Coordinates of C-alpha atoms and ligand atoms in Angstrom, one line a residue:
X294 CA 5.4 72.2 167.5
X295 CA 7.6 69.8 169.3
X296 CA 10.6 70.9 171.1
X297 CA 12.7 68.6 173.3
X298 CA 14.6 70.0 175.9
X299 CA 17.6 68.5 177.4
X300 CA 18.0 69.6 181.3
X301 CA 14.9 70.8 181.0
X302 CA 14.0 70.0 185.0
X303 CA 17.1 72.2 185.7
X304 CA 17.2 75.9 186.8
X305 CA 17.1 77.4 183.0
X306 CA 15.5 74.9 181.3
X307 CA 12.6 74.2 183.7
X308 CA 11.7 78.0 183.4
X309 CA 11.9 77.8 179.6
X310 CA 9.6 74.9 179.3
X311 CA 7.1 77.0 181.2
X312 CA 7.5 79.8 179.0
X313 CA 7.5 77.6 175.9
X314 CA 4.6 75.8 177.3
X315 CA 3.1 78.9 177.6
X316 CA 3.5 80.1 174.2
X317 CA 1.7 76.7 173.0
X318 CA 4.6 74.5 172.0
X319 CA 4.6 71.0 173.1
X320 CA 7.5 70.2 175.2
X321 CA 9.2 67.0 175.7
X322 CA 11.9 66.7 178.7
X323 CA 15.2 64.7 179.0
X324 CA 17.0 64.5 182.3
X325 CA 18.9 62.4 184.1
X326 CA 18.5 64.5 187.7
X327 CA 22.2 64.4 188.6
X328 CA 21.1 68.6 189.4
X329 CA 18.1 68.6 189.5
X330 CA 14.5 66.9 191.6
X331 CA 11.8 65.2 189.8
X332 CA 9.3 67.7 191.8
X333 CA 10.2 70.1 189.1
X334 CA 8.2 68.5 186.5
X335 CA 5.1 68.7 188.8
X336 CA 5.7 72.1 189.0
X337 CA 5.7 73.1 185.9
X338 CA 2.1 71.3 185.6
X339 CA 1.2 73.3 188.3
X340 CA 2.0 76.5 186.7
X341 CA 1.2 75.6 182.7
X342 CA -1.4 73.3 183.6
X343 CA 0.0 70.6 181.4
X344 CA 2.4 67.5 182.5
X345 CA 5.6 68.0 179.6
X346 CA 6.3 64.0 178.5
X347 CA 9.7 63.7 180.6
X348 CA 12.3 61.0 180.2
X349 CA 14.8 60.1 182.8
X350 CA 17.7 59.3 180.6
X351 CA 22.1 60.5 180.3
X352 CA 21.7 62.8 176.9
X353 CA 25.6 61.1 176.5
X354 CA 23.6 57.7 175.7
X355 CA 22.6 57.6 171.6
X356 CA 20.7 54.9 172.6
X357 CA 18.4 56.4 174.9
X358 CA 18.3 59.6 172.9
X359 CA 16.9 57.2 169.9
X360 CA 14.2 55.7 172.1
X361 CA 13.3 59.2 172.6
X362 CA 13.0 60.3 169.0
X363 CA 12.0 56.8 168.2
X364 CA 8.6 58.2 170.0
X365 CA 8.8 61.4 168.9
X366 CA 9.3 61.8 165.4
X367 CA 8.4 65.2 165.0
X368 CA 10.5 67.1 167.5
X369 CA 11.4 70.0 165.4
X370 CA 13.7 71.2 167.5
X371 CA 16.0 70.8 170.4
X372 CA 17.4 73.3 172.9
X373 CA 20.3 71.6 174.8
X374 CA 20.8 73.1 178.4
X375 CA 22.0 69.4 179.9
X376 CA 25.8 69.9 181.4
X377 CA 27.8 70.6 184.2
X378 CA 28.3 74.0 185.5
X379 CA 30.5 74.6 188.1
X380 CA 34.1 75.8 187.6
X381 CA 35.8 75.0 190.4
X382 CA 34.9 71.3 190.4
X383 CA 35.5 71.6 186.3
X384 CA 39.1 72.2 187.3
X385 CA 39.6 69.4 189.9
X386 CA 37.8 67.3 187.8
X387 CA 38.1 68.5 184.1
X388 CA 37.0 64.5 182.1
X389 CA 34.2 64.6 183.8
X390 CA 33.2 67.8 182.3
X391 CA 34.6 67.2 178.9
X392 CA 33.0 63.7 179.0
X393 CA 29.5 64.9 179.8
X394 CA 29.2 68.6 178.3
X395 CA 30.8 67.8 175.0
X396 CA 29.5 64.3 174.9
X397 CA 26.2 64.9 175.2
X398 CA 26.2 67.3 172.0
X399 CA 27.9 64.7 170.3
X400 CA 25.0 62.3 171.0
X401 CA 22.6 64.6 170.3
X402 CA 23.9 65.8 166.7
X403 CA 23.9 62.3 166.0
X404 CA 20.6 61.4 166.9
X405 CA 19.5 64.4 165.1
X406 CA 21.3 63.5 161.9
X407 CA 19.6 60.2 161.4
X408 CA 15.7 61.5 162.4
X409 CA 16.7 64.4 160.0
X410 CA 16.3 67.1 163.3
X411 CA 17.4 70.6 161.7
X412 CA 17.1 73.3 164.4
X413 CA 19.7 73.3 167.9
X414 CA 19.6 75.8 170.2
X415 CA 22.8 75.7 172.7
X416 CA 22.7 77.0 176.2
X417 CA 26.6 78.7 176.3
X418 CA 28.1 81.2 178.1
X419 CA 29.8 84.9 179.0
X420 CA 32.2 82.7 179.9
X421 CA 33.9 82.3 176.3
X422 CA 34.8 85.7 176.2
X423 CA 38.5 86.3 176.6
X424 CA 39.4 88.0 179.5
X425 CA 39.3 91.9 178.4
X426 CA 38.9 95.4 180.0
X427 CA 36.8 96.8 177.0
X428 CA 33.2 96.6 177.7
X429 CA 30.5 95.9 176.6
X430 CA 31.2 92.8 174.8
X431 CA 30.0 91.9 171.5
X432 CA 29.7 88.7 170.0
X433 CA 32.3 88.9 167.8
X434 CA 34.7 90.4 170.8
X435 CA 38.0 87.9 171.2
X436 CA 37.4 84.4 172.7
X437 CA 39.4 82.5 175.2
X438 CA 38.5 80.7 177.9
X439 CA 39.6 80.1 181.2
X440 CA 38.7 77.0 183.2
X441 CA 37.8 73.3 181.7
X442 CA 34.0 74.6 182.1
X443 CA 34.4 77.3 179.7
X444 CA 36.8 75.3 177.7
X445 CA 33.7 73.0 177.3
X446 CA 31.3 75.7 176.0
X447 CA 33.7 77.0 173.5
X448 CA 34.7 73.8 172.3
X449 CA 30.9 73.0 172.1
X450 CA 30.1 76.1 170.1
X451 CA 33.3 75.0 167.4
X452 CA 31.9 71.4 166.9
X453 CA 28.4 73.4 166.4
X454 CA 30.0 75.3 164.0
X455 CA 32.2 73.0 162.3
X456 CA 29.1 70.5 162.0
X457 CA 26.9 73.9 160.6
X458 CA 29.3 73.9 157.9
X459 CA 29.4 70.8 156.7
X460 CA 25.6 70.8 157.0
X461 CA 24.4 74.3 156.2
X462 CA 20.7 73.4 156.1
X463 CA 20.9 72.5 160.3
X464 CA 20.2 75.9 161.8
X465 CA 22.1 76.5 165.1
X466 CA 21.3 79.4 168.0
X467 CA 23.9 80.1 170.0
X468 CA 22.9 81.9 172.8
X469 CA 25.7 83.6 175.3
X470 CA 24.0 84.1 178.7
X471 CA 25.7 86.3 181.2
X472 CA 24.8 85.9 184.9
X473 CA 20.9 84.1 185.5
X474 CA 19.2 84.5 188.6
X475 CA 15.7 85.5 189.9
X476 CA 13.1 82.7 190.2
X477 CA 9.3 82.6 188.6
X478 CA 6.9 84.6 190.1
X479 CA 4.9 81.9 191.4
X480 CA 7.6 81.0 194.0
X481 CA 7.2 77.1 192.7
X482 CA 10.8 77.1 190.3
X483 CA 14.2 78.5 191.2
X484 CA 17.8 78.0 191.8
X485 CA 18.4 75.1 194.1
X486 CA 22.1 74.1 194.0
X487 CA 23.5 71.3 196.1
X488 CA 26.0 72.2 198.8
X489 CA 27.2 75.3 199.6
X490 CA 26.6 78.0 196.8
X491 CA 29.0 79.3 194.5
X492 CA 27.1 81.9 193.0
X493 CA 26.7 85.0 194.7
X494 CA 22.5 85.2 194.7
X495 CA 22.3 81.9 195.8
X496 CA 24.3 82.4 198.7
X497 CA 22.6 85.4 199.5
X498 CA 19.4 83.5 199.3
X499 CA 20.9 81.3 202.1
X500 CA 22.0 84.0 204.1
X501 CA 18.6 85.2 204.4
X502 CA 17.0 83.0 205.2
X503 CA 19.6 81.5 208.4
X504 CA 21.6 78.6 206.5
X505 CA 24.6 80.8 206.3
X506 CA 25.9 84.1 209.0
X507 CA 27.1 86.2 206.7
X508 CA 28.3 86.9 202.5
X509 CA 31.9 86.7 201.8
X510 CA 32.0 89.4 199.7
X511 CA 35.0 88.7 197.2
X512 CA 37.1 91.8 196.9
X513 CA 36.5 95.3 197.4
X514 CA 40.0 96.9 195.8
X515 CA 38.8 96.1 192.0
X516 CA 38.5 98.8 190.2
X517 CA 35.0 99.7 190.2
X518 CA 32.1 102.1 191.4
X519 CA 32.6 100.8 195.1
X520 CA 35.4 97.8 194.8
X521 CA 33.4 94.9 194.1
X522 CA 33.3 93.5 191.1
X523 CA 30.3 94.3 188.7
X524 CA 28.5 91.8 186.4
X525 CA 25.0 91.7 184.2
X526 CA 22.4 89.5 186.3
X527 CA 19.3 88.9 183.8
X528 CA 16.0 87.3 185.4
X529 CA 15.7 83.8 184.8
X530 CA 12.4 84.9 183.2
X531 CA 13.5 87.7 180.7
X532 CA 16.0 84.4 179.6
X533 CA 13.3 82.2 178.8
X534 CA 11.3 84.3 176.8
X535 CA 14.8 85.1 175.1
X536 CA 14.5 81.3 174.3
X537 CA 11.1 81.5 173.4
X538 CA 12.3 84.5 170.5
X539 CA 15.4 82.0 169.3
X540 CA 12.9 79.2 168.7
X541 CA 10.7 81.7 166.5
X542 CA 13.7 82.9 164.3
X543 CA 15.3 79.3 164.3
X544 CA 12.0 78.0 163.1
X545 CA 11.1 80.4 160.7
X546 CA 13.8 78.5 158.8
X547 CA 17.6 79.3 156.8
X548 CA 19.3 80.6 160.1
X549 CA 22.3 79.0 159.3
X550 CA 24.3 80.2 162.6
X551 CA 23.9 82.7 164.8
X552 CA 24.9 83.6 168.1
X553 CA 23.6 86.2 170.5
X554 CA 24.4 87.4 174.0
X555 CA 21.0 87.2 176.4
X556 CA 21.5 89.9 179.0
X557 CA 20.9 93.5 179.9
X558 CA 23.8 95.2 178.8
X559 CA 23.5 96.9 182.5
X560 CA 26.5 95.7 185.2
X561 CA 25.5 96.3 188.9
X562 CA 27.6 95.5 191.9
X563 CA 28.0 92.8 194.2
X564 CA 26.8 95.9 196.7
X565 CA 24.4 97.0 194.8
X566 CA 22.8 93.3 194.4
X567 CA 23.3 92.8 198.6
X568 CA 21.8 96.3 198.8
X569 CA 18.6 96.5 196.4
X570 CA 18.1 92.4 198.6
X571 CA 18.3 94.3 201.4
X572 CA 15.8 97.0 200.7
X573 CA 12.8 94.3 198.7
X574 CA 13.0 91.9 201.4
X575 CA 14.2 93.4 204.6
X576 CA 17.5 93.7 206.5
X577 CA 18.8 90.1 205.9
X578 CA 21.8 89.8 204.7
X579 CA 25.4 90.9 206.6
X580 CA 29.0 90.6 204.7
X581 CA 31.9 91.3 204.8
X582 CA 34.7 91.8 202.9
X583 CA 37.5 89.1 202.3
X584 CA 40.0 88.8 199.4
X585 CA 39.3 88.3 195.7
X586 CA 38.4 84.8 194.6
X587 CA 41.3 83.5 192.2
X588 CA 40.1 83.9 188.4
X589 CA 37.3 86.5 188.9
X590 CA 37.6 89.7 186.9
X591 CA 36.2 92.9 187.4
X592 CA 33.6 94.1 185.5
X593 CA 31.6 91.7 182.4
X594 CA 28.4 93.0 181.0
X595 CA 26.6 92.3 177.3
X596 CA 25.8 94.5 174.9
X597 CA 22.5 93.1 174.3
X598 CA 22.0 95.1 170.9
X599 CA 22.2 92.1 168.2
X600 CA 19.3 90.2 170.4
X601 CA 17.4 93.1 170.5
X602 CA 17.7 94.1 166.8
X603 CA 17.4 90.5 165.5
X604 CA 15.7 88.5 168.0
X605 CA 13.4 90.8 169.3
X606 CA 14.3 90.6 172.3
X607 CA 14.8 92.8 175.4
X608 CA 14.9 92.1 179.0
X609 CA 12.4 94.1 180.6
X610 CA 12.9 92.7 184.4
X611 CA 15.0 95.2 187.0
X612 CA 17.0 93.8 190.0
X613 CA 14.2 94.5 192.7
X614 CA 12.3 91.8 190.9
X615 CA 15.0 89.5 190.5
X616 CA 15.9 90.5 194.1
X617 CA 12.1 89.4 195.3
X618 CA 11.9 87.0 193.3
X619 CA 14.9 85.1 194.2
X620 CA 14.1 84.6 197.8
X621 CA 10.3 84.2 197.5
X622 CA 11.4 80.9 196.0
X623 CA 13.9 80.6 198.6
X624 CA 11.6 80.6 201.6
X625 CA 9.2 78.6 199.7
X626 CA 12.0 75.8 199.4
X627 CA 13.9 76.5 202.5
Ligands
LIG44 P1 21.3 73.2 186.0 O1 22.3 72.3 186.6 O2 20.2 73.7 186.9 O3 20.5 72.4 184.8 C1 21.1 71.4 184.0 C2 20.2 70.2 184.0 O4 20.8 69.2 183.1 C3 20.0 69.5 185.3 O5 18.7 69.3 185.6 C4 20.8 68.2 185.2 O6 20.2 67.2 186.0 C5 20.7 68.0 183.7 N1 21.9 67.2 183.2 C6 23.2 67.4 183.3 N2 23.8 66.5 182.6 C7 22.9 65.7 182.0 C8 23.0 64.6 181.1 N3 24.1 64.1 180.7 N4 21.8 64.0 180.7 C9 20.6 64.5 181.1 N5 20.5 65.5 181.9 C10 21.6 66.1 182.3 O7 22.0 74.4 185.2 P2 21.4 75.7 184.6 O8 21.8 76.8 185.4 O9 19.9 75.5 184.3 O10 22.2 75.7 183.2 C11 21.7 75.2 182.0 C12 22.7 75.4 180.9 O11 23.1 76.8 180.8 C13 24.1 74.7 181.2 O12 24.5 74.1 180.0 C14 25.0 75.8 181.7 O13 26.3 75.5 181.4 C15 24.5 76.9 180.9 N6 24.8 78.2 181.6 C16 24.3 78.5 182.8 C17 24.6 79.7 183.4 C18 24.2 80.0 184.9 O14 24.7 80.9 185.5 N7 23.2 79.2 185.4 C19 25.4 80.7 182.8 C20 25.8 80.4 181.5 C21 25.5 79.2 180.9
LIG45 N1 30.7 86.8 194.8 C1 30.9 87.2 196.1 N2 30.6 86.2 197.0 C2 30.1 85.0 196.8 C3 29.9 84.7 195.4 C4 30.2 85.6 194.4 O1 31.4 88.3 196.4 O2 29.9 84.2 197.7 C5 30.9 87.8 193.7 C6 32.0 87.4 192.7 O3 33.3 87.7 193.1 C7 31.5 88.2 191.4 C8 30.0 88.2 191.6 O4 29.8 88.0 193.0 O5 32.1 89.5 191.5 C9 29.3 87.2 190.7 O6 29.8 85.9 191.0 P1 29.1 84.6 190.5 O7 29.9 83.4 191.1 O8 27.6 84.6 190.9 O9 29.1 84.7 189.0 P2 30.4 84.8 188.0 O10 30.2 86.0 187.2 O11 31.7 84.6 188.7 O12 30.2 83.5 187.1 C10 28.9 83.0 186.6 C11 29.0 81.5 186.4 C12 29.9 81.2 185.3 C13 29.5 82.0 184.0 C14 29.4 83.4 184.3 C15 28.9 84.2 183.1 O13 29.4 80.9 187.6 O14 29.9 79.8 185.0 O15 28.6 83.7 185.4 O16 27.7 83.6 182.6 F1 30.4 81.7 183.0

């Protein structure tokens, strides 16, 4: 079965086409590299053992995106992961965000319309969650985002679902993930941002190995185990194969819509992830403590329950292995 994968040379996608590639599906890639390094594509051949057909194209051009399918007929299915992700630059620059994250799944429904495409999965986000103290959340718990970033995955998910509904034989996954990190155990894929980090492991990862002194560690007043704020970190790995399960259900057929949360229903501590680093890889990484970053809450974790009753799906990787995993791919890319 042929599934294209936009972003798929990203951090996500690139570990979901190994997994998919894995599973036996054949795997087409669109990218257009604006985050990502065409190495990627050779690393997935060295893992899988087979070279994915990629195409360096914008998923906002329809005209590409027909080439594509022109080629392809029988993609059966797409899992969009192509956008921009980070909200502080979402906020200075907010059309640049709406322009690319919302139209690129314009494009893509398009395209999808005329080859007669029925199956989407969409890569969105804790994110859309309104800001709330009760915990764990469920997917039907209040939306509301925050920042143009989120504002793009929710409004994303509404087109999905107004599209669905005109359409109810396309079958839509929604698939909420909370916080990603971790790399693949062969060291060869990971999380390489550009500049400096603004996700915790990811600076961590720098910290460890000399590109950075010391963590800022954002806040130590919340109200929390030990003051820093607490989130669910799933292993890039465990969210692949929670791709892998979407695929099975979307194509078993008559879906409809459905969204899930991918995480591990577990929150841990910006100390406890700086901690469990600490003891996997050795005494690397100093912090300290400075004041909370504007617009970051205190706790978020999933309840993972409707994935695993539905889906099938449970993550079964602890923190010590994202932890390990994380820099292994670090050093190897340092
Ligand atoms: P990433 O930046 O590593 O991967 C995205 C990929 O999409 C990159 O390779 C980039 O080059 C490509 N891309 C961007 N715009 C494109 C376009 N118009 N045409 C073609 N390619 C394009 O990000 P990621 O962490 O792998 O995230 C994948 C998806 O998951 C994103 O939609 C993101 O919003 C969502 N998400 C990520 C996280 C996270 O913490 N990493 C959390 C929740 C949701
Ligand atoms: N943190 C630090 N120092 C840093 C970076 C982060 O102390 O240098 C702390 C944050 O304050 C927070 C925790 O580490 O308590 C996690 O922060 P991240 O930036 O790694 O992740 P967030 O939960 O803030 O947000 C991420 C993505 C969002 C996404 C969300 C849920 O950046 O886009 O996960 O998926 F919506």
């Amino acid at each position: 079965m042929k599934i294209l994968l936009t972003g798929g040379l990203g951090y996500i996608g690139s570990h979901t086409a190994v997994e998919l590639i894995q599973n036996g599906y054949e795997v087409v890639i669109v990218d257009n590299l604006s985050n990502s390094k065409i190495e990627v594509l050779n690393k997935i051949e060295l893992i899988t053992g087979i070279l994915p057909k990629f195409y360096q194209k914008d998923v906002c051009d329809q005209h590409a995106l027909q080439e594509i399918f022109e080629e392809n007929k029988d993609i059966e299915a797409i899992i969009h992961f192509a956008g921009f992700k980070a909200v502080g630059e979402s906020c200075l620059e907010p059309l640049k965000y709406y322009k690319n994250n919302i139209g690129s799944t314009l494009s893509l429904l398009n395209v999808m319309e005329k080859y007669n495409c029925k199956n989407f999965i969409y890569s969105s986000s804790a994110t859309v969650y309104a800001v709330s103290e009760i915990m764990p959340l469920y997917e039907d718990s209040p939306l509301g985002a925050s920042n143009p970033y989120g504002r793009t995955k929710l409004f994303n998910e509404e087109i999905l679902k107004d599209y669905q509904t005109a359409h109810p034989d396309f079958n839509v996954i929604i698939l909420r993930y909370f916080n990603p990190i971790g790399a693949h155990e062969s060291g060869l894929i990971g999380e390489d941002p550009n500049g400096i980090p603004n996700n915790l492991m990811p600076y961590i990862c720098k910290v460890a190995v000399g590109e950075f002194d010391h963590l800022k560690i954002f806040g130590n007043d919340y109200n929390t185990k030990d003051g820093t704020g607490v989130r669910d970190y799933i292993h890039v790995v465990d969210l692949a194969i929670g791709h892998a399960k979407a695929l099975e259900k979307l194509t078993d057929g008559d879906v409809g819509l459905k969204i899930y949360n991918l995480g591990t229903g577990v929150g841990y501590s910006v100390l406890d992830i700086v901690n469990t680093f600490n003891k996997v890889n050795g005494n690397l990484v100093k912090y300290e403590f400075v004041s909370r970053r504007p617009g970051d809450i205190a706790i978020c974790y999933a309840s993972p329950k409707k994935a695993e009753n539905e889906l099938g799906f449970k993550a079964t990787r602890n923190l010590e292995d994202m932890c390990k995993s994380s820099y292994e791919y670090q050093k190897n890319n340092h």
